[in-house]
Short mmCIF file of C-alpha atoms in Angstrom, two decimals:
data_model
loop_
_atom_site.label_atom_id
_atom_site.label_comp_id
_atom_site.label_asym_id
_atom_site.label_seq_id
_atom_site.Cartn_x
_atom_site.Cartn_y
_atom_site.Cartn_z
CA UNK A 1 0.00 0.00 0.00
CA UNK A 2 1.51 3.34 -1.06
CA UNK A 3 1.78 6.22 1.37
CA UNK A 4 -0.68 9.09 0.94
CA UNK A 5 0.59 12.06 -1.07
CA UNK A 6 0.73 14.92 1.41
CA UNK A 7 2.84 17.08 -0.93
CA UNK A 8 -0.05 18.11 -3.22
CA UNK A 9 2.32 17.98 -6.20
CA UNK A 10 5.05 20.07 -4.56
CA UNK A 11 8.62 18.73 -4.68
CA UNK A 12 9.48 17.26 -1.28
CA UNK A 13 12.27 14.73 -1.96
CA UNK A 14 15.07 17.28 -2.21
CA UNK A 15 15.86 20.03 0.28
CA UNK A 16 14.65 23.55 -0.34
CA UNK A 17 17.32 26.23 -0.29
CA UNK A 18 18.27 27.93 2.97
CA UNK A 19 17.67 31.62 2.55
CA UNK A 20 16.85 34.79 4.40
CA UNK A 21 14.47 37.16 2.62
CA UNK A 22 14.63 40.71 3.88
CA UNK A 23 11.41 41.70 2.10
CA UNK A 24 9.51 39.71 4.76
CA UNK A 25 10.74 42.11 7.46
CA UNK A 26 7.80 44.37 8.46
CA UNK A 27 10.21 47.15 9.53
CA UNK A 28 10.92 47.69 5.82
CA UNK A 29 7.43 48.86 4.85
CA UNK A 30 7.84 52.42 6.17
CA UNK A 31 9.84 54.05 3.37
CA UNK A 32 8.01 52.40 0.44
CA UNK A 33 4.64 53.29 1.98
CA UNK A 34 5.62 56.88 2.71
CA UNK A 35 7.01 57.24 -0.80
CA UNK A 36 3.64 56.03 -2.12
CA UNK A 37 1.78 58.51 0.10
CA UNK A 38 0.30 55.80 2.32
CA UNK A 39 -0.04 55.60 6.09
CA UNK A 40 2.38 53.17 7.73
CA UNK A 41 0.34 50.68 9.79
CA UNK A 42 1.66 49.24 13.07
CA UNK A 43 2.58 45.56 12.80
CA UNK A 44 1.81 43.61 15.98
CA UNK A 45 0.90 40.17 14.61
CA UNK A 46 2.51 38.74 11.47
CA UNK A 47 2.11 35.52 9.51
CA UNK A 48 4.25 33.65 6.97
CA UNK A 49 2.60 31.08 4.72
CA UNK A 50 5.15 28.55 3.48
CA UNK A 51 8.24 29.35 5.56
CA UNK A 52 10.62 26.92 3.78
CA UNK A 53 13.52 26.23 6.13
CA UNK A 54 12.23 28.91 8.51
CA UNK A 55 15.34 31.12 8.51
CA UNK A 56 13.38 34.32 7.85
CA UNK A 57 10.64 33.47 10.35
CA UNK A 58 13.19 32.76 13.06
CA UNK A 59 15.22 35.91 12.46
CA UNK A 60 12.17 38.15 12.35
CA UNK A 61 10.70 36.63 15.51
CA UNK A 62 14.02 36.98 17.33
CA UNK A 63 14.81 40.49 16.08
CA UNK A 64 11.51 42.23 15.37
CA UNK A 65 8.57 43.67 17.25
CA UNK A 66 5.86 41.45 15.77
CA UNK A 67 4.75 38.05 17.04
CA UNK A 68 4.77 35.51 14.20
CA UNK A 69 2.64 32.53 13.24
CA UNK A 70 4.02 30.53 10.32
CA UNK A 71 3.42 27.23 8.58
CA UNK A 72 5.09 24.83 6.17
CA UNK A 73 3.75 21.39 5.31
CA UNK A 74 7.18 19.76 4.90
CA UNK A 75 8.09 17.99 8.18
CA UNK A 76 11.85 18.10 7.54
CA UNK A 77 11.70 21.85 7.03
CA UNK A 78 9.47 22.35 10.05
CA UNK A 79 11.89 20.32 12.14
CA UNK A 80 14.85 22.46 11.07
CA UNK A 81 12.90 25.66 11.70
CA UNK A 82 11.94 24.51 15.19
CA UNK A 83 15.55 23.60 15.97
CA UNK A 84 16.49 27.21 15.16
CA UNK A 85 13.69 28.52 17.37
CA UNK A 86 15.04 26.43 20.23
CA UNK A 87 18.41 28.16 19.87
CA UNK A 88 16.96 31.67 20.27
CA UNK A 89 14.33 30.56 22.84
CA UNK A 90 11.82 33.07 21.49
CA UNK A 91 8.88 31.13 22.90
CA UNK A 92 5.60 30.05 21.32
CA UNK A 93 3.97 33.38 22.15
CA UNK A 94 6.47 35.08 19.80
CA UNK A 95 6.85 32.34 17.16
CA UNK A 96 4.36 29.60 16.32
CA UNK A 97 5.84 27.19 13.73
CA UNK A 98 3.16 24.85 12.39
CA UNK A 99 3.71 21.79 10.21
CA UNK A 100 0.47 22.08 8.26
CA UNK A 101 -0.74 22.55 4.73
CA UNK A 102 -2.63 25.70 3.87
CA UNK A 103 -6.08 24.10 4.17
CA UNK A 104 -5.38 22.86 7.71
CA UNK A 105 -3.50 25.93 8.93
CA UNK A 106 -5.93 28.47 7.52
CA UNK A 107 -8.86 26.70 9.20
CA UNK A 108 -7.34 27.00 12.70
CA UNK A 109 -9.44 28.89 15.22
CA UNK A 110 -6.55 29.78 17.56
CA UNK A 111 -4.82 32.31 15.30
CA UNK A 112 -5.02 36.08 15.88
CA UNK A 113 -5.93 38.58 13.22
CA UNK A 114 -2.79 39.65 11.40
CA UNK A 115 -1.43 43.07 10.48
CA UNK A 116 1.08 41.54 8.06
CA UNK A 117 0.77 38.35 6.02
CA UNK A 118 3.61 37.18 3.77
CA UNK A 119 4.14 34.60 1.04
CA UNK A 120 7.54 34.51 -0.61
CA UNK A 121 7.60 32.58 -3.89
CA UNK A 122 4.65 30.39 -2.88
CA UNK A 123 1.88 31.69 -5.08
CA UNK A 124 3.35 30.53 -8.40
CA UNK A 125 3.78 26.91 -7.27
CA UNK A 126 0.45 26.05 -5.66
CA UNK A 127 -2.84 24.91 -7.13
CA UNK A 128 -5.84 27.12 -7.74
CA UNK A 129 -7.54 25.34 -4.85
CA UNK A 130 -4.75 26.45 -2.50
CA UNK A 131 -4.84 29.95 -3.97
CA UNK A 132 -8.52 30.17 -3.08
CA UNK A 133 -7.71 29.00 0.47
CA UNK A 134 -4.98 31.63 0.77
CA UNK A 135 -7.17 34.44 -0.54
CA UNK A 136 -10.01 33.47 1.80
CA UNK A 137 -7.55 33.40 4.73
CA UNK A 138 -6.25 36.87 3.83
CA UNK A 139 -9.82 38.15 3.49
CA UNK A 140 -10.76 36.84 6.93
CA UNK A 141 -7.57 37.31 8.92
CA UNK A 142 -5.83 40.45 7.60
CA UNK A 143 -6.81 43.49 9.65
CA UNK A 144 -8.17 46.67 8.09
CA UNK A 145 -5.12 48.66 7.03
CA UNK A 146 -3.02 45.47 7.11
CA UNK A 147 -0.35 44.58 4.56
CA UNK A 148 0.10 41.52 2.38
CA UNK A 149 3.58 40.81 1.03
CA UNK A 150 3.46 38.47 -1.95
CA UNK A 151 6.01 37.51 -4.59
CA UNK A 152 5.46 35.55 -7.77
CA UNK A 153 6.77 34.79 -11.24
CA UNK A 154 5.52 37.36 -13.73
CA UNK A 155 4.25 37.24 -17.27
CA UNK A 156 5.18 38.08 -19.98
CA UNK A 157 8.81 37.58 -18.92
CA UNK A 158 8.41 33.90 -18.01
CA UNK A 159 6.66 32.95 -21.26
CA UNK A 160 9.93 31.95 -23.01
CA UNK A 161 10.75 29.63 -20.09
CA UNK A 162 7.66 27.49 -20.65
CA UNK A 163 9.31 25.10 -23.16
CA UNK A 164 12.32 24.64 -20.85
CA UNK A 165 10.17 23.89 -17.85
CA UNK A 166 7.95 21.51 -19.80
CA UNK A 167 10.75 19.39 -21.25
CA UNK A 168 12.54 19.13 -17.88
CA UNK A 169 9.36 17.98 -16.20
CA UNK A 170 8.40 15.57 -18.97
CA UNK A 171 11.85 13.99 -19.11
CA UNK A 172 11.72 13.42 -15.36
CA UNK A 173 8.29 11.79 -15.67
CA UNK A 174 9.16 9.49 -18.60
CA UNK A 175 12.91 8.84 -18.82
CA UNK A 176 14.65 9.95 -15.61
CA UNK A 177 16.32 7.38 -13.35
CA UNK A 178 18.16 7.50 -10.05
CA UNK A 179 17.98 10.21 -7.41
CA UNK A 180 16.23 13.52 -7.92
CA UNK A 181 19.60 15.24 -8.50
CA UNK A 182 20.60 12.63 -11.09
CA UNK A 183 17.28 12.95 -12.90
CA UNK A 184 17.67 16.74 -13.04
CA UNK A 185 21.17 16.41 -14.52
CA UNK A 186 19.88 13.92 -17.08
CA UNK A 187 16.99 16.21 -18.02
CA UNK A 188 19.29 19.21 -18.51
CA UNK A 189 21.61 17.20 -20.76
CA UNK A 190 18.66 15.81 -22.72
CA UNK A 191 17.20 19.29 -23.15
CA UNK A 192 20.48 20.64 -24.55
CA UNK A 193 20.71 17.73 -26.98
CA UNK A 194 17.08 18.18 -27.97
CA UNK A 195 17.60 21.83 -28.89
CA UNK A 196 20.60 20.92 -31.05
CA UNK A 197 18.18 18.91 -33.18
CA UNK A 198 15.40 21.55 -33.13
CA UNK A 199 16.54 24.29 -35.54
CA UNK A 200 13.02 25.54 -36.26
CA UNK A 201 12.20 25.98 -32.57
CA UNK A 202 15.53 27.67 -31.83
CA UNK A 203 15.06 29.98 -34.81
CA UNK A 204 11.81 31.25 -33.25
CA UNK A 205 13.22 31.31 -29.69
CA UNK A 206 17.00 31.78 -30.06
CA UNK A 207 17.67 32.27 -26.35
CA UNK A 208 16.33 28.84 -25.31
CA UNK A 209 19.72 27.05 -25.47
CA UNK A 210 21.33 29.70 -23.27
CA UNK A 211 18.46 29.57 -20.78
CA UNK A 212 18.98 25.83 -20.45
CA UNK A 213 22.74 26.23 -20.18
CA UNK A 214 22.35 28.85 -17.43
CA UNK A 215 20.28 26.42 -15.37
CA UNK A 216 23.25 24.04 -15.16
CA UNK A 217 24.98 26.54 -12.86
CA UNK A 218 22.16 26.23 -10.28
CA UNK A 219 21.92 23.67 -7.49
CA UNK A 220 19.52 20.75 -8.09
CA UNK A 221 17.36 21.91 -5.18
CA UNK A 222 16.75 25.26 -6.85
CA UNK A 223 15.85 23.67 -10.19
CA UNK A 224 13.54 21.13 -8.57
CA UNK A 225 11.57 23.71 -6.60
CA UNK A 226 11.58 26.34 -9.36
CA UNK A 227 10.68 24.15 -12.34
CA UNK A 228 9.48 20.69 -11.37
CA UNK A 229 6.47 21.15 -9.11
CA UNK A 230 3.19 19.88 -10.48
CA UNK A 231 1.66 23.35 -10.27
CA UNK A 232 3.50 26.27 -11.84
CA UNK A 233 1.62 29.32 -12.98
CA UNK A 234 3.31 32.66 -13.67
CA UNK A 235 0.76 35.47 -13.80
CA UNK A 236 0.16 38.89 -15.22
CA UNK A 237 -0.33 41.69 -12.71
CA UNK A 238 -3.96 41.99 -13.82
CA UNK A 239 -4.57 38.36 -12.86
CA UNK A 240 -3.11 38.98 -9.41
CA UNK A 241 -5.40 41.96 -9.06
CA UNK A 242 -8.40 39.78 -9.81
CA UNK A 243 -7.37 37.20 -7.21
CA UNK A 244 -6.52 39.66 -4.44
CA UNK A 245 -9.31 42.11 -5.17
CA UNK A 246 -11.78 39.56 -3.85
CA UNK A 247 -10.02 39.84 -0.47
CA UNK A 248 -10.51 43.65 -0.53
CA UNK A 249 -6.83 44.30 -1.27
CA UNK A 250 -5.38 47.00 -3.46
CA UNK A 251 -1.84 47.34 -4.76
CA UNK A 252 0.37 49.58 -2.60
CA UNK A 253 3.94 49.51 -3.96
CA UNK A 254 6.91 47.28 -4.67
CA UNK A 255 8.66 45.64 -1.73
CA UNK A 256 11.89 46.17 -3.69
CA UNK A 257 11.83 49.92 -3.62
CA UNK A 258 14.34 50.31 -6.45
CA UNK A 259 11.64 48.98 -8.78
CA UNK A 260 9.54 52.06 -8.00
CA UNK A 261 12.33 54.50 -8.96
CA UNK A 262 11.38 55.35 -12.54
CA UNK A 263 14.63 57.19 -13.29
CA UNK A 264 16.61 53.93 -13.17
CA UNK A 265 13.92 51.95 -15.02
CA UNK A 266 12.91 54.00 -18.05
CA UNK A 267 14.51 56.28 -20.59
CA UNK A 268 12.73 59.52 -21.51
CA UNK A 269 10.67 57.97 -24.31
CA UNK A 270 9.54 55.07 -22.11
CA UNK A 271 8.67 57.43 -19.27
CA UNK A 272 6.62 59.63 -21.58
CA UNK A 273 4.84 56.54 -22.89
CA UNK A 274 3.91 55.23 -19.45
CA UNK A 275 2.95 58.71 -18.21
CA UNK A 276 0.11 58.70 -20.78
CA UNK A 277 -1.51 55.80 -18.92
CA UNK A 278 -3.81 57.23 -16.28
CA UNK A 279 -5.12 53.92 -14.94
CA UNK A 280 -2.61 52.84 -12.22
CA UNK A 281 -3.48 49.15 -12.49
CA UNK A 282 -2.96 49.03 -16.24
CA UNK A 283 0.25 51.02 -15.75
CA UNK A 284 1.64 48.17 -13.61
CA UNK A 285 0.95 45.66 -16.39
CA UNK A 286 2.61 47.95 -18.94
CA UNK A 287 5.56 48.37 -16.58
CA UNK A 288 6.09 44.60 -16.55
CA UNK A 289 6.25 44.64 -20.35
CA UNK A 290 8.74 47.51 -20.39
CA UNK A 291 11.03 46.05 -17.72
CA UNK A 292 10.57 42.35 -18.58
CA UNK A 293 11.08 41.51 -14.91
CA UNK A 294 10.67 37.87 -13.97
CA UNK A 295 9.72 38.19 -10.30
CA UNK A 296 7.50 40.68 -8.53
CA UNK A 297 7.77 41.34 -4.80
CA UNK A 298 4.80 43.50 -3.88
CA UNK A 299 2.95 45.02 -0.95
CA UNK A 300 -0.84 45.00 -1.10
CA UNK A 301 -2.94 46.74 1.51
CA UNK A 302 -6.43 46.18 2.86
CA UNK A 303 -7.93 49.64 2.98
CA UNK A 304 -4.78 51.68 2.54
CA UNK A 305 -5.13 55.23 3.83
CA UNK A 306 -3.61 58.07 1.84
CA UNK A 307 -1.98 60.74 3.98
CA UNK A 308 -1.26 64.42 3.48
CA UNK A 309 2.03 66.27 3.57
CA UNK A 310 1.93 67.12 7.29
CA UNK A 311 1.38 63.49 8.36
CA UNK A 312 4.05 62.32 5.92
CA UNK A 313 6.49 64.81 7.46
CA UNK A 314 5.68 63.72 11.03
CA UNK A 315 6.07 60.06 10.11
CA UNK A 316 9.34 60.62 8.25
CA UNK A 317 10.78 62.68 11.10
CA UNK A 318 9.92 59.99 13.64
CA UNK A 319 11.92 57.34 11.77
CA UNK A 320 15.38 56.21 12.85
CA UNK A 321 17.81 55.04 10.17
CA UNK A 322 21.29 53.55 9.93
CA UNK A 323 23.80 53.55 7.07
CA UNK A 324 24.86 49.99 6.27
CA UNK A 325 27.67 50.71 3.82
CA UNK A 326 31.04 52.30 4.43
CA UNK A 327 31.02 56.01 3.68
CA UNK A 328 34.36 55.92 1.86
CA UNK A 329 33.21 53.00 -0.31
CA UNK A 330 29.80 54.48 -1.20
CA UNK A 331 28.81 53.82 -4.81
CA UNK A 332 26.93 56.84 -6.20
CA UNK A 333 25.23 54.79 -8.93
CA UNK A 334 21.57 53.87 -8.60
CA UNK A 335 21.48 50.87 -10.91
CA UNK A 336 18.64 48.70 -12.10
CA UNK A 337 17.87 48.66 -15.83
CA UNK A 338 19.59 52.02 -16.13
CA UNK A 339 22.38 53.46 -14.00
CA UNK A 340 22.10 57.04 -12.73
CA UNK A 341 24.47 58.74 -10.30
CA UNK A 342 23.11 60.59 -7.28
CA UNK A 343 23.67 64.36 -6.94
CA UNK A 344 26.71 64.97 -4.71
CA UNK A 345 25.42 68.33 -3.44
CA UNK A 346 22.42 66.52 -1.91
CA UNK A 347 23.92 63.20 -0.85
CA UNK A 348 27.37 64.17 0.43
CA UNK A 349 26.16 66.23 3.42
CA UNK A 350 23.70 63.48 4.36
CA UNK A 351 26.24 60.69 4.02
CA UNK A 352 28.75 62.63 6.10
CA UNK A 353 26.24 62.70 8.98
CA UNK A 354 25.51 58.98 8.58
CA UNK A 355 29.15 57.97 8.15
CA UNK A 356 29.54 56.65 11.71
CA UNK A 357 27.11 53.81 10.86
CA UNK A 358 25.16 54.64 14.01
CA UNK A 359 21.42 55.11 14.47
CA UNK A 360 20.19 58.60 13.49
CA UNK A 361 16.76 60.18 13.80
CA UNK A 362 15.41 61.61 10.54
CA UNK A 363 13.94 64.71 12.21
CA UNK A 364 17.35 65.49 13.72
CA UNK A 365 18.98 64.93 10.35
CA UNK A 366 16.55 67.40 8.80
CA UNK A 367 17.47 70.05 11.37
CA UNK A 368 21.20 69.42 10.99
CA UNK A 369 20.95 69.74 7.19
CA UNK A 370 18.84 72.91 7.21
CA UNK A 371 20.27 75.37 4.70
CA UNK A 372 22.00 72.59 2.73
CA UNK A 373 19.10 70.44 1.56
CA UNK A 374 15.37 70.77 2.23
CA UNK A 375 13.01 68.19 3.71
CA UNK A 376 11.76 66.88 0.36
CA UNK A 377 15.32 66.34 -0.85
CA UNK A 378 16.23 64.62 2.41
CA UNK A 379 13.30 62.21 2.33
CA UNK A 380 13.92 61.44 -1.33
CA UNK A 381 17.62 60.81 -0.70
CA UNK A 382 16.84 58.49 2.20
CA UNK A 383 14.40 56.57 -0.01
CA UNK A 384 17.06 56.15 -2.69
CA UNK A 385 19.66 54.98 -0.17
CA UNK A 386 17.10 52.49 1.16
CA UNK A 387 16.36 51.29 -2.38
CA UNK A 388 20.10 50.75 -2.93
CA UNK A 389 20.31 48.69 0.29
CA UNK A 390 22.75 51.25 1.68
CA UNK A 391 20.36 52.23 4.48
CA UNK A 392 17.92 50.50 6.82
CA UNK A 393 15.02 51.70 8.96
CA UNK A 394 15.52 51.03 12.68
CA UNK A 395 13.17 49.70 15.31
CA UNK A 396 12.29 51.82 18.38
CA UNK A 397 14.77 51.75 21.27
CA UNK A 398 12.46 49.79 23.59
CA UNK A 399 12.04 47.06 20.98
CA UNK A 400 15.81 46.86 20.48
CA UNK A 401 16.42 46.21 24.17
CA UNK A 402 13.54 43.74 24.40
CA UNK A 403 14.74 41.64 21.44
CA UNK A 404 18.44 41.80 22.25
CA UNK A 405 18.67 38.55 24.32
CA UNK A 406 16.91 36.42 21.67
CA UNK A 407 19.10 37.89 18.92
CA UNK A 408 22.27 37.14 20.85
CA UNK A 409 21.20 33.55 21.51
CA UNK A 410 20.45 33.05 17.82
CA UNK A 411 23.73 34.66 16.78
CA UNK A 412 25.78 32.52 19.15
CA UNK A 413 24.40 29.50 17.34
CA UNK A 414 25.31 30.97 13.94
CA UNK A 415 28.84 31.87 15.04
CA UNK A 416 29.45 28.43 16.53
CA UNK A 417 29.30 26.78 13.10
CA UNK A 418 32.69 26.06 11.52
CA UNK A 419 31.54 24.88 8.10
CA UNK A 420 31.95 26.92 4.92
CA UNK A 421 28.67 25.47 3.63
CA UNK A 422 26.66 26.27 6.75
CA UNK A 423 23.05 27.11 5.83
CA UNK A 424 23.12 30.00 8.30
CA UNK A 425 24.79 33.02 6.80
CA UNK A 426 22.92 35.78 8.61
CA UNK A 427 22.95 37.39 12.04
CA UNK A 428 19.82 38.75 13.70
CA UNK A 429 19.84 42.47 14.46
CA UNK A 430 17.31 43.98 16.88
CA UNK A 431 18.21 47.41 15.51
CA UNK A 432 16.75 46.69 12.06
CA UNK A 433 14.34 43.99 13.22
CA UNK A 434 15.82 41.54 10.73
CA UNK A 435 18.90 39.86 9.35
CA UNK A 436 22.30 41.03 8.16
CA UNK A 437 24.40 38.81 5.91
CA UNK A 438 27.55 37.38 7.46
CA UNK A 439 30.32 36.11 5.22
CA UNK A 440 32.21 32.98 6.26
CA UNK A 441 35.45 34.92 6.69
CA UNK A 442 33.71 37.48 8.91
CA UNK A 443 32.55 34.58 11.07
CA UNK A 444 36.16 33.43 11.39
CA UNK A 445 37.42 36.94 12.11
CA UNK A 446 34.86 37.32 14.90
CA UNK A 447 36.02 34.06 16.42
CA UNK A 448 39.71 34.96 16.18
CA UNK A 449 38.99 38.30 17.81
CA UNK A 450 36.99 36.68 20.61
CA UNK A 451 39.91 34.33 21.22
CA UNK A 452 42.26 37.28 21.60
CA UNK A 453 44.36 36.45 18.55
CA UNK A 454 46.18 39.43 16.96
CA UNK A 455 44.87 40.46 13.49
CA UNK A 456 48.23 39.81 11.84
CA UNK A 457 47.69 36.08 12.50
CA UNK A 458 44.15 35.95 11.10
CA UNK A 459 45.11 35.63 7.42
CA UNK A 460 47.08 32.40 7.81
CA UNK A 461 44.53 30.93 10.23
CA UNK A 462 41.65 31.65 7.84
CA UNK A 463 43.54 30.07 4.94
CA UNK A 464 44.22 26.99 7.07
CA UNK A 465 40.50 26.76 7.90
CA UNK A 466 39.63 26.87 4.21
CA UNK A 467 42.24 24.24 3.36
CA UNK A 468 40.92 21.87 6.03
CA UNK A 469 37.57 21.90 4.26
CA UNK A 470 39.04 21.69 0.77
CA UNK A 471 37.72 25.15 -0.10
CA UNK A 472 39.03 28.21 -1.91
CA UNK A 473 37.55 31.70 -2.14
CA UNK A 474 35.44 32.85 -5.06
CA UNK A 475 35.80 36.39 -6.39
CA UNK A 476 33.48 37.77 -9.06
CA UNK A 477 32.30 34.27 -9.89
CA UNK A 478 35.79 32.78 -10.30
CA UNK A 479 37.63 30.48 -7.93
CA UNK A 480 40.93 31.93 -6.72
CA UNK A 481 43.94 29.75 -7.41
CA UNK A 482 46.75 28.99 -5.03
CA UNK A 483 47.77 30.30 -1.66
CA UNK A 484 48.90 33.75 -2.81
CA UNK A 485 45.59 34.69 -4.47
CA UNK A 486 43.53 33.39 -1.57
CA UNK A 487 45.67 35.10 1.06
CA UNK A 488 45.43 38.40 -0.83
CA UNK A 489 41.62 38.21 -0.82
CA UNK A 490 41.56 37.14 2.84
CA UNK A 491 43.69 40.19 3.70
CA UNK A 492 41.39 42.49 1.73
CA UNK A 493 38.32 41.16 3.54
CA UNK A 494 40.08 41.34 6.90
CA UNK A 495 40.96 44.99 6.32
CA UNK A 496 37.32 45.75 5.47
CA UNK A 497 36.19 43.87 8.58
CA UNK A 498 38.52 45.86 10.85
CA UNK A 499 37.84 49.18 9.16
CA UNK A 500 34.06 48.96 8.82
CA UNK A 501 32.27 45.65 9.23
CA UNK A 502 33.00 45.01 12.91
CA UNK A 503 31.85 48.50 13.90
CA UNK A 504 28.65 48.05 11.89
CA UNK A 505 27.87 44.70 13.53
CA UNK A 506 28.38 46.32 16.93
CA UNK A 507 26.08 49.22 16.06
CA UNK A 508 23.48 46.75 14.82
CA UNK A 509 23.74 45.05 18.26
CA UNK A 510 24.43 41.68 16.61
CA UNK A 511 27.42 40.56 18.67
CA UNK A 512 26.88 38.49 21.80
#
């Protein structure tokens, strides 16, 4: 007798990737919402549907103000997520990790109403039945003024991928043998050979061979979860609007704020073209055609409230922010589809004030910059720095102190891992309510420093650690060869750590 299929067509025989997704951090909604002229709602209760390995849920529960309820139907992933929760000891009242499918979880009667519900990359890979369950859950459980974060594969950009996805899936169903990884490798090789014998298809879609070749650089787990689930439905923005409109949601803005900065998306002719479109919903569809983006990460709001200039100013001035990059290494380019440099006369005075990588209040920045730049220029500059991931919004001081113990417990666990391939590459920061990426060498440098070893010994010790694991460093996609190249890169990263990174991690209150 075969076991019942609890996976509902979703790949479950190969591990999902371990990742932290900053867009799921509720502290990040402030600047995109203010830039869109919307009130910033308080987030007390948050929910993640389909938490994967649970890295994001754990970091946000440990570091942020909101209490989280999250679910994933895969027992192996739920087990890993719960093991992380045990390390930070956040407690069930702060983090509920359920091992349930959407139908079971969404029918629970012990869940609070939520101010923030998130789905990262789930929507594209579930059935219409599960989509209806999700939409009904959002309709019932998202508070008035609450925010939905949702990401999905977008049409028309994904249309050329359909033949690649179909042949990979069909080969696995009909010809593949061995483990999941072996079947994926066989399917990729078969697809490449197939296209060599398909001149008419390639003539009509000349980029198909390169698309298939590019997939070979990805891990089997990524390919399995991205391409081989039973359900896979990229959507146009207008289709998303139909689905979510029934839950009383309206589109707010992009969760990747750079995608709302038109000056790095469109040239003058494109901007003039899209400016002629007065319907904002249709403009989003047109925008997807112009940018050909494959993945949308969006905020939707249930009853979003538009605010006037005075409330915008009060809300901006109440924010605290921190510069994440090193002032001396600041890149003035705002790059997406186009690259545009910021105006030095506006940004230099602001960056000079933020250069200590400490927490600064926006209202105090505005007063300090009076006579140099005005409030509108300041808020715009902060929004651009946020979009470039050079700047983060900070949590209130009382939240920072309250979350500090859980963050330090979580971070001790991360720093205790010696492996180069550890799935945990992020520290929890109560200052930003979320995660900050931690390179393997930074982890070593922190350990050497804690052990009282002088920095001049760190280079050789780090190289020895890499050699023990049979690893070398990778720079700009290329493996470094030999001891000299690796030591040179280790020294460069050590200098950056001592000059900037360590101070930033301290200011973010990450270090136990």
